[in-house]
Amino acid sequence: MSDFEVIVAGGGVAGLTAGLHSARAGRATLVLGGNAPGGLLLSIEKIEGVPGFPEGVPGYDFCPMLQEHAEDAGAEVRMQELAALEPTDDGWRVTADDGELHAQAVILATGARLKHLDVPGEERLQGRGISHCASCDAPLLRDRIVGVVGGGDSALQEALTLAEAASEVIVLHRGEELDAQATYSQRAEEHPTITVRLQTVVEEILGEEKVQGVRARDLTADAAEDIELAGVFVYVGLQPNTEVLHDRLDLDEQRRIATDAANRTELPGLFAAGYVRRGSLGQAAISAGDGANAAKAAHRYLQTGDWAHEALAAVTGGPHA
Ligand SMILES: Cc1cc2nc3c(=O)[nH]c(=O)nc-3n(C[C@H](O)[C@H](O)[C@H](O)COP(=O)(O)OP(=O)(O)OC[C@H]3O[C@@H](n4cnc5c(N)ncnc54)[C@H](O)[C@@H]3O)c2cc1C
């Protein structure tokens, strides 16, 4: 069984930043990064709001940089998943793809995946015109009419990416107003080829072999209408990746993990960071900070050996502690 001081589960911005800061603190650190570095950000055409990138940065540039940075600091990154977690006398037994590992502290940063609509046609047409990646599929939909379901940041950001190729992007949102930050909603509303339909619910995805449209209900008129579309992009929220832990930790109603200000979960030696943590606001900069905070707290815990130590709660000690 390989021994690490800290194992981080999750290779998104939270996990890789936790790995970076844990290694910088001198801890033998392993990041189990899942399938590819970067998590949700990997497929984003232009990540916005990250300090140092005023023009935004493509996910395919940014995410490998995160991995490289963590590795340069001394963290080992393996593209494997955490399959199970069990407490031991002196830490945690971690089951990964290629066997069992041991760590004194574990940081959970398994993030989230995009939710499905759960309507007829969705399962059948997944990957046949239904997509969750605008930057991947926009070139295939050049000069076609496409739909985006959702009205939050992700939906509008992806609608703006699609609008660079599609002839028209129809945003279908069930709420009375868009939920996105002003920077996205303003740009979408002013965009000449984006149409926003509020109070509209997608009831079915239409098509046999590939997407041909959606059946949508206008809630104000209570009338259903078939809208012809060449592709449907679904951004209706995130589902936290907490299945591995559900029998160990008390999850909240959104299936996220409760922590204190030092990213401590209810179990000694177990920390959580990033979107998976209750209350995280779902932005890259916030998740990165959260990963760094968790790494600092894990380091303090290993220094003191005292889970209840007050210094942990505040994670004080100055910027370079
Ligand atoms: C469409 C879209 C656009 C966005 N655009 C922006 C933007 O422009 N700016 C911004 O600041 N934020 C943006 N966000 C939000 C941003 O993506 C999230 O805040 C951020 O990705 C959260 O990081 P994370 O590391 O917590 O989780 P994630 O990014 O979800 O990473 C978690 C990682 O853990 C892996 N994993 C899952 N289960 C396991 C397991 N059992 N073992 C090991 N690894 C596992 C996953 O595969 C993934 O790689 C966007 C989100 C979406 C959906």
Coordinates of C-alpha atoms and ligand atoms in Angstrom, one line a residue:
M1 CA 0.0 0.0 0.0
S2 CA 1.6 3.3 -1.1
D3 CA 1.8 6.0 1.5
F4 CA 1.1 9.7 1.1
E5 CA 0.7 12.4 3.6
V6 CA -2.1 14.0 1.6
I7 CA -4.3 12.5 -1.1
V8 CA -6.5 14.9 -3.1
A9 CA -9.4 13.4 -4.9
G10 CA -10.4 15.4 -8.0
G11 CA -8.3 17.1 -10.7
G12 CA -10.3 20.2 -11.3
V13 CA -9.2 23.7 -10.3
A14 CA -9.9 23.0 -6.6
G15 CA -8.0 19.7 -6.5
L16 CA -5.0 20.8 -8.5
T17 CA -4.7 24.0 -6.5
A18 CA -4.9 21.9 -3.3
G19 CA -2.2 19.6 -4.7
L20 CA 0.0 22.6 -5.5
H21 CA -0.3 24.1 -2.1
S22 CA 0.1 20.8 -0.3
A23 CA 3.3 20.0 -2.2
R24 CA 4.5 23.6 -1.6
A25 CA 4.1 23.0 2.1
G26 CA 6.4 20.0 1.7
R27 CA 3.8 17.3 2.0
A28 CA 4.0 14.0 0.0
T29 CA 1.0 14.6 -2.1
L30 CA -1.0 12.6 -4.6
V31 CA -3.8 14.0 -6.8
L32 CA -6.2 11.5 -8.2
G33 CA -7.3 13.6 -11.1
G34 CA -10.2 11.6 -12.6
N35 CA -10.3 11.4 -16.4
A36 CA -8.5 14.6 -17.5
P37 CA -7.1 17.7 -15.8
G38 CA -9.3 20.6 -15.2
G39 CA -12.7 19.2 -14.6
L40 CA -15.6 21.3 -15.8
L41 CA -13.3 24.0 -17.1
L42 CA -11.5 21.9 -19.6
S43 CA -14.1 22.3 -22.3
I44 CA -14.8 26.0 -21.8
E45 CA -13.8 28.1 -24.8
K46 CA -13.1 31.2 -22.8
I47 CA -12.9 31.0 -19.0
E48 CA -13.7 34.4 -17.6
G49 CA -13.1 36.0 -14.2
V50 CA -9.7 34.3 -13.5
P51 CA -7.2 36.8 -12.1
G52 CA -4.4 37.4 -14.6
F53 CA -6.4 36.7 -17.7
P54 CA -8.3 39.9 -18.5
E55 CA -9.3 38.5 -22.0
G56 CA -10.3 35.1 -20.6
V57 CA -8.4 31.9 -21.1
P58 CA -9.4 28.8 -23.0
G59 CA -9.9 25.7 -20.8
Y60 CA -7.6 23.6 -23.0
D61 CA -4.7 26.0 -22.2
F62 CA -5.5 26.7 -18.6
C63 CA -6.2 23.2 -17.3
P64 CA -2.9 21.6 -18.4
M65 CA -1.1 24.6 -16.8
L66 CA -2.8 23.8 -13.5
Q67 CA -1.6 20.2 -13.6
E68 CA 1.9 21.3 -14.7
H69 CA 2.1 23.8 -11.8
A70 CA 1.0 21.2 -9.2
E71 CA 3.6 18.7 -10.6
D72 CA 6.4 21.3 -10.7
A73 CA 5.7 21.9 -7.0
G74 CA 6.2 18.2 -6.3
A75 CA 2.7 16.8 -6.3
E76 CA 2.1 13.5 -8.1
V77 CA -0.9 13.5 -10.4
R78 CA -2.5 10.3 -11.5
M79 CA -5.5 10.2 -13.9
Q80 CA -7.4 7.8 -11.7
E81 CA -10.6 7.9 -9.7
L82 CA -11.2 7.6 -6.0
A83 CA -13.5 4.5 -5.7
A84 CA -13.7 4.2 -1.9
L85 CA -12.6 5.7 1.3
E86 CA -12.2 4.0 4.7
P87 CA -10.9 5.4 8.0
T88 CA -7.8 3.7 9.5
D89 CA -6.1 4.2 12.9
D90 CA -3.8 6.8 11.3
G91 CA -5.6 8.3 8.4
W92 CA -7.5 7.0 5.4
R93 CA -7.4 3.9 3.1
V94 CA -8.1 5.2 -0.4
T95 CA -9.1 2.8 -3.1
A96 CA -8.1 4.1 -6.5
D97 CA -8.3 2.5 -10.0
D98 CA -5.0 0.5 -9.5
G99 CA -5.3 -0.5 -5.9
E100 CA -5.2 0.7 -2.3
L101 CA -3.3 3.7 -1.1
H102 CA -2.9 5.3 2.4
A103 CA -3.0 8.9 3.3
Q104 CA -2.9 10.8 6.7
A105 CA -5.3 13.4 5.3
V106 CA -7.6 13.4 2.3
I107 CA -9.0 16.4 0.5
L108 CA -12.2 15.8 -1.5
A109 CA -12.4 18.0 -4.6
T110 CA -14.5 15.9 -6.9
G111 CA -16.6 18.8 -8.2
A112 CA -19.7 18.2 -10.2
R113 CA -21.2 17.1 -13.5
L114 CA -23.9 18.8 -15.6
K115 CA -27.4 17.7 -14.7
H116 CA -29.7 16.2 -17.3
L117 CA -33.2 17.4 -18.1
D118 CA -34.8 14.0 -17.6
V119 CA -37.3 14.3 -20.4
P120 CA -38.2 11.8 -23.1
G121 CA -35.8 11.6 -26.0
E122 CA -32.8 12.8 -23.9
E123 CA -31.2 9.5 -23.3
R124 CA -31.8 8.2 -26.8
L125 CA -30.3 11.4 -28.4
Q126 CA -27.4 11.9 -26.0
G127 CA -24.3 12.6 -28.3
R128 CA -26.6 12.7 -31.3
G129 CA -27.3 16.4 -31.2
I130 CA -27.6 16.7 -27.4
S131 CA -24.4 18.1 -26.0
H132 CA -22.9 19.7 -22.9
C133 CA -19.9 21.2 -24.7
A134 CA -20.4 24.3 -26.9
S135 CA -16.7 24.7 -27.8
C136 CA -16.5 21.0 -28.9
D137 CA -19.6 21.0 -31.0
A138 CA -20.1 24.6 -32.2
P139 CA -18.0 24.0 -35.4
L140 CA -20.3 21.1 -36.4
L141 CA -23.4 23.4 -36.1
R142 CA -22.2 26.2 -38.3
D143 CA -25.1 28.2 -39.8
R144 CA -27.7 26.0 -38.1
I145 CA -30.3 26.9 -35.4
V146 CA -29.4 25.5 -32.0
G147 CA -31.1 25.6 -28.6
V148 CA -29.6 26.2 -25.2
V149 CA -31.6 25.1 -22.1
G150 CA -31.0 27.1 -18.9
G151 CA -30.7 30.7 -17.9
G152 CA -27.6 30.8 -15.6
D153 CA -24.0 31.7 -16.2
S154 CA -23.1 28.4 -17.9
A155 CA -26.0 28.5 -20.3
L156 CA -25.4 32.1 -21.4
Q157 CA -21.7 31.7 -21.6
E158 CA -22.1 28.7 -23.8
A159 CA -24.8 30.4 -25.9
L160 CA -22.3 33.2 -26.6
T161 CA -19.8 30.6 -27.7
L162 CA -22.3 28.9 -30.0
A163 CA -23.4 32.2 -31.4
E164 CA -20.0 32.5 -33.1
A165 CA -20.9 29.7 -35.4
A166 CA -24.7 29.0 -35.4
S167 CA -27.1 31.1 -37.4
E168 CA -29.4 31.5 -34.4
V169 CA -29.2 30.4 -30.8
I170 CA -32.5 30.1 -28.9
V171 CA -32.1 30.1 -25.1
L172 CA -35.0 28.3 -23.4
H173 CA -35.3 29.2 -19.7
R174 CA -38.1 28.3 -17.4
G175 CA -37.7 31.3 -15.0
E176 CA -39.3 34.7 -15.3
E177 CA -35.8 36.3 -15.7
L178 CA -32.3 35.1 -16.5
D179 CA -30.3 33.9 -13.5
A180 CA -26.9 34.9 -14.9
Q181 CA -24.4 37.6 -13.9
A182 CA -25.1 40.9 -15.7
T183 CA -21.9 40.4 -17.8
Y184 CA -23.5 37.4 -19.5
S185 CA -27.2 38.3 -19.6
Q186 CA -26.5 41.7 -21.1
R187 CA -24.2 40.3 -23.8
A188 CA -26.7 37.6 -24.6
E189 CA -29.7 39.9 -24.7
E190 CA -27.9 42.4 -27.0
H191 CA -26.5 39.7 -29.3
P192 CA -28.1 39.8 -32.7
T193 CA -28.4 36.1 -33.2
I194 CA -29.4 35.0 -29.6
T195 CA -33.1 34.9 -28.8
V196 CA -34.1 34.4 -25.2
R197 CA -37.4 32.7 -24.4
L198 CA -38.3 33.0 -20.8
Q199 CA -40.9 30.9 -18.9
T200 CA -40.4 28.1 -21.4
V201 CA -39.9 24.5 -20.3
V202 CA -38.5 21.8 -22.6
E203 CA -40.8 18.7 -22.3
E204 CA -39.2 16.5 -24.9
I205 CA -36.3 16.3 -27.3
L206 CA -37.5 15.4 -30.7
G207 CA -35.8 13.2 -33.3
E208 CA -35.2 9.5 -34.0
E209 CA -31.5 9.1 -35.1
K210 CA -30.5 12.7 -34.3
V211 CA -31.9 15.8 -32.7
Q212 CA -34.5 17.6 -34.8
G213 CA -35.9 19.9 -32.2
V214 CA -37.7 20.2 -28.9
R215 CA -41.2 20.3 -27.7
A216 CA -41.4 23.3 -25.4
R217 CA -44.2 24.7 -23.2
D218 CA -44.7 28.4 -22.9
L219 CA -45.8 28.7 -19.3
T220 CA -47.6 32.0 -19.7
A221 CA -49.9 30.7 -22.5
D222 CA -49.8 27.1 -21.2
A223 CA -49.2 26.0 -24.8
A224 CA -46.8 23.5 -26.3
E225 CA -44.8 24.2 -29.4
D226 CA -42.3 22.2 -31.5
I227 CA -39.2 24.2 -32.2
E228 CA -36.8 22.9 -35.0
L229 CA -33.2 22.8 -33.8
A230 CA -30.1 21.1 -35.1
G231 CA -28.6 20.7 -31.6
V232 CA -29.6 21.1 -28.0
F233 CA -27.1 22.2 -25.2
V234 CA -28.2 21.5 -21.7
Y235 CA -27.0 23.7 -18.8
V236 CA -29.7 23.3 -16.0
G237 CA -27.5 23.0 -13.0
L238 CA -24.8 20.8 -11.5
Q239 CA -24.9 17.5 -9.8
P240 CA -22.1 17.1 -7.1
N241 CA -19.9 14.1 -7.5
T242 CA -20.4 12.8 -4.0
E243 CA -21.7 9.3 -4.6
V244 CA -18.5 7.6 -3.3
L245 CA -19.1 9.3 0.0
H246 CA -22.8 9.3 0.6
D247 CA -22.6 6.6 3.2
R248 CA -19.7 8.3 5.1
L249 CA -20.7 11.9 5.2
D250 CA -23.9 13.8 6.0
L251 CA -24.7 15.5 2.6
D252 CA -27.0 18.5 2.4
E253 CA -30.1 18.7 0.2
Q254 CA -28.0 19.5 -2.8
R255 CA -25.8 16.5 -2.1
R256 CA -22.8 18.7 -1.1
I257 CA -20.5 18.3 1.8
A258 CA -20.7 20.5 4.9
T259 CA -17.4 21.9 6.1
D260 CA -16.2 24.6 8.5
A261 CA -14.0 27.6 7.6
A262 CA -10.9 25.4 7.5
N263 CA -12.6 23.1 5.0
R264 CA -12.9 20.3 7.6
T265 CA -15.7 17.8 7.2
E266 CA -17.2 16.1 10.2
L267 CA -14.6 13.3 9.9
P268 CA -11.0 13.7 11.3
G269 CA -8.4 14.0 8.5
L270 CA -11.1 14.6 5.8
F271 CA -11.3 18.0 4.1
A272 CA -13.4 19.2 1.2
A273 CA -12.8 21.9 -1.4
G274 CA -14.3 23.4 -4.5
Y275 CA -17.8 23.0 -5.9
V276 CA -18.4 19.8 -3.9
R277 CA -18.4 21.8 -0.7
R278 CA -21.6 23.3 0.6
G279 CA -21.9 27.0 -0.1
S280 CA -19.2 27.1 -2.7
L281 CA -20.3 29.7 -5.3
G282 CA -19.1 27.8 -8.3
Q283 CA -16.4 30.0 -9.9
A284 CA -12.9 29.0 -10.8
A285 CA -11.2 31.6 -8.6
I286 CA -13.3 30.7 -5.6
S287 CA -12.6 27.0 -6.1
A288 CA -8.9 27.6 -6.4
G289 CA -8.9 29.6 -3.2
D290 CA -10.8 26.9 -1.5
G291 CA -8.3 24.2 -2.7
A292 CA -5.4 26.3 -1.3
N293 CA -7.3 26.8 2.0
A294 CA -7.9 23.1 2.4
A295 CA -4.2 22.3 1.7
K296 CA -3.1 24.8 4.3
A297 CA -5.6 23.3 6.8
A298 CA -4.5 19.7 6.0
H299 CA -0.9 20.8 6.5
R300 CA -1.7 22.4 9.9
Y301 CA -3.5 19.2 10.9
L302 CA -0.6 17.0 10.1
Q303 CA 1.7 19.5 12.0
T304 CA -0.3 19.5 15.2
G305 CA -2.0 16.0 14.9
D306 CA -4.9 17.7 16.6
W307 CA -8.1 17.7 14.6
A308 CA -9.8 20.1 17.0
H309 CA -6.8 22.5 17.1
E310 CA -8.0 26.1 17.0
A311 CA -5.4 27.2 14.6
L312 CA -7.1 25.0 12.0
A313 CA -10.4 26.7 12.3
A314 CA -8.9 30.1 11.3
V315 CA -6.1 28.8 9.1
T316 CA -4.2 31.8 10.2
G317 CA -0.4 32.2 10.2
G318 CA 0.2 34.7 7.5
P319 CA 0.3 34.4 3.7
H320 CA 3.5 32.3 3.6
A321 CA 2.9 30.1 6.7
Ligands
LIG1 C1 -20.4 25.5 -18.9 C2 -19.7 26.1 -17.7 C3 -18.9 27.3 -17.9 C4 -18.2 27.8 -16.8 N1 -17.4 28.9 -17.0 C5 -16.8 29.5 -16.0 C6 -16.0 30.7 -16.2 O1 -15.9 31.2 -17.3 N2 -15.3 31.2 -15.1 C7 -15.4 30.6 -13.9 O2 -14.8 31.2 -12.9 N3 -16.1 29.5 -13.7 C8 -16.8 28.9 -14.7 N4 -17.5 27.8 -14.5 C9 -17.6 27.2 -13.1 C10 -16.4 26.3 -12.9 O3 -16.3 25.3 -13.9 C11 -16.4 25.6 -11.5 O4 -16.6 26.6 -10.5 C12 -15.1 24.9 -11.3 O5 -14.9 24.0 -12.3 C13 -15.3 24.1 -10.0 O6 -14.0 23.4 -9.8 P1 -13.9 22.1 -9.0 O7 -12.4 21.7 -9.0 O8 -14.5 22.2 -7.6 O9 -14.8 21.0 -9.7 P2 -14.7 20.3 -11.2 O10 -14.3 21.3 -12.2 O11 -16.0 19.6 -11.3 O12 -13.6 19.2 -11.1 C14 -13.7 18.0 -10.3 C15 -12.8 17.0 -10.9 O13 -12.9 15.8 -10.1 C16 -13.0 14.7 -10.9 N5 -13.7 13.6 -10.2 C17 -15.0 13.3 -10.0 N6 -15.2 12.2 -9.3 C18 -13.9 11.8 -9.0 C19 -13.4 10.7 -8.2 N7 -14.3 9.8 -7.6 N8 -12.1 10.5 -8.1 C20 -11.2 11.4 -8.7 N9 -11.7 12.5 -9.4 C21 -13.0 12.7 -9.5 C22 -13.9 15.2 -12.1 O14 -13.7 14.3 -13.2 C23 -13.2 16.5 -12.3 O15 -12.1 16.4 -13.1 C24 -18.2 27.2 -15.6 C25 -19.0 26.0 -15.4 C26 -19.7 25.5 -16.5 C27 -20.5 24.2 -16.2

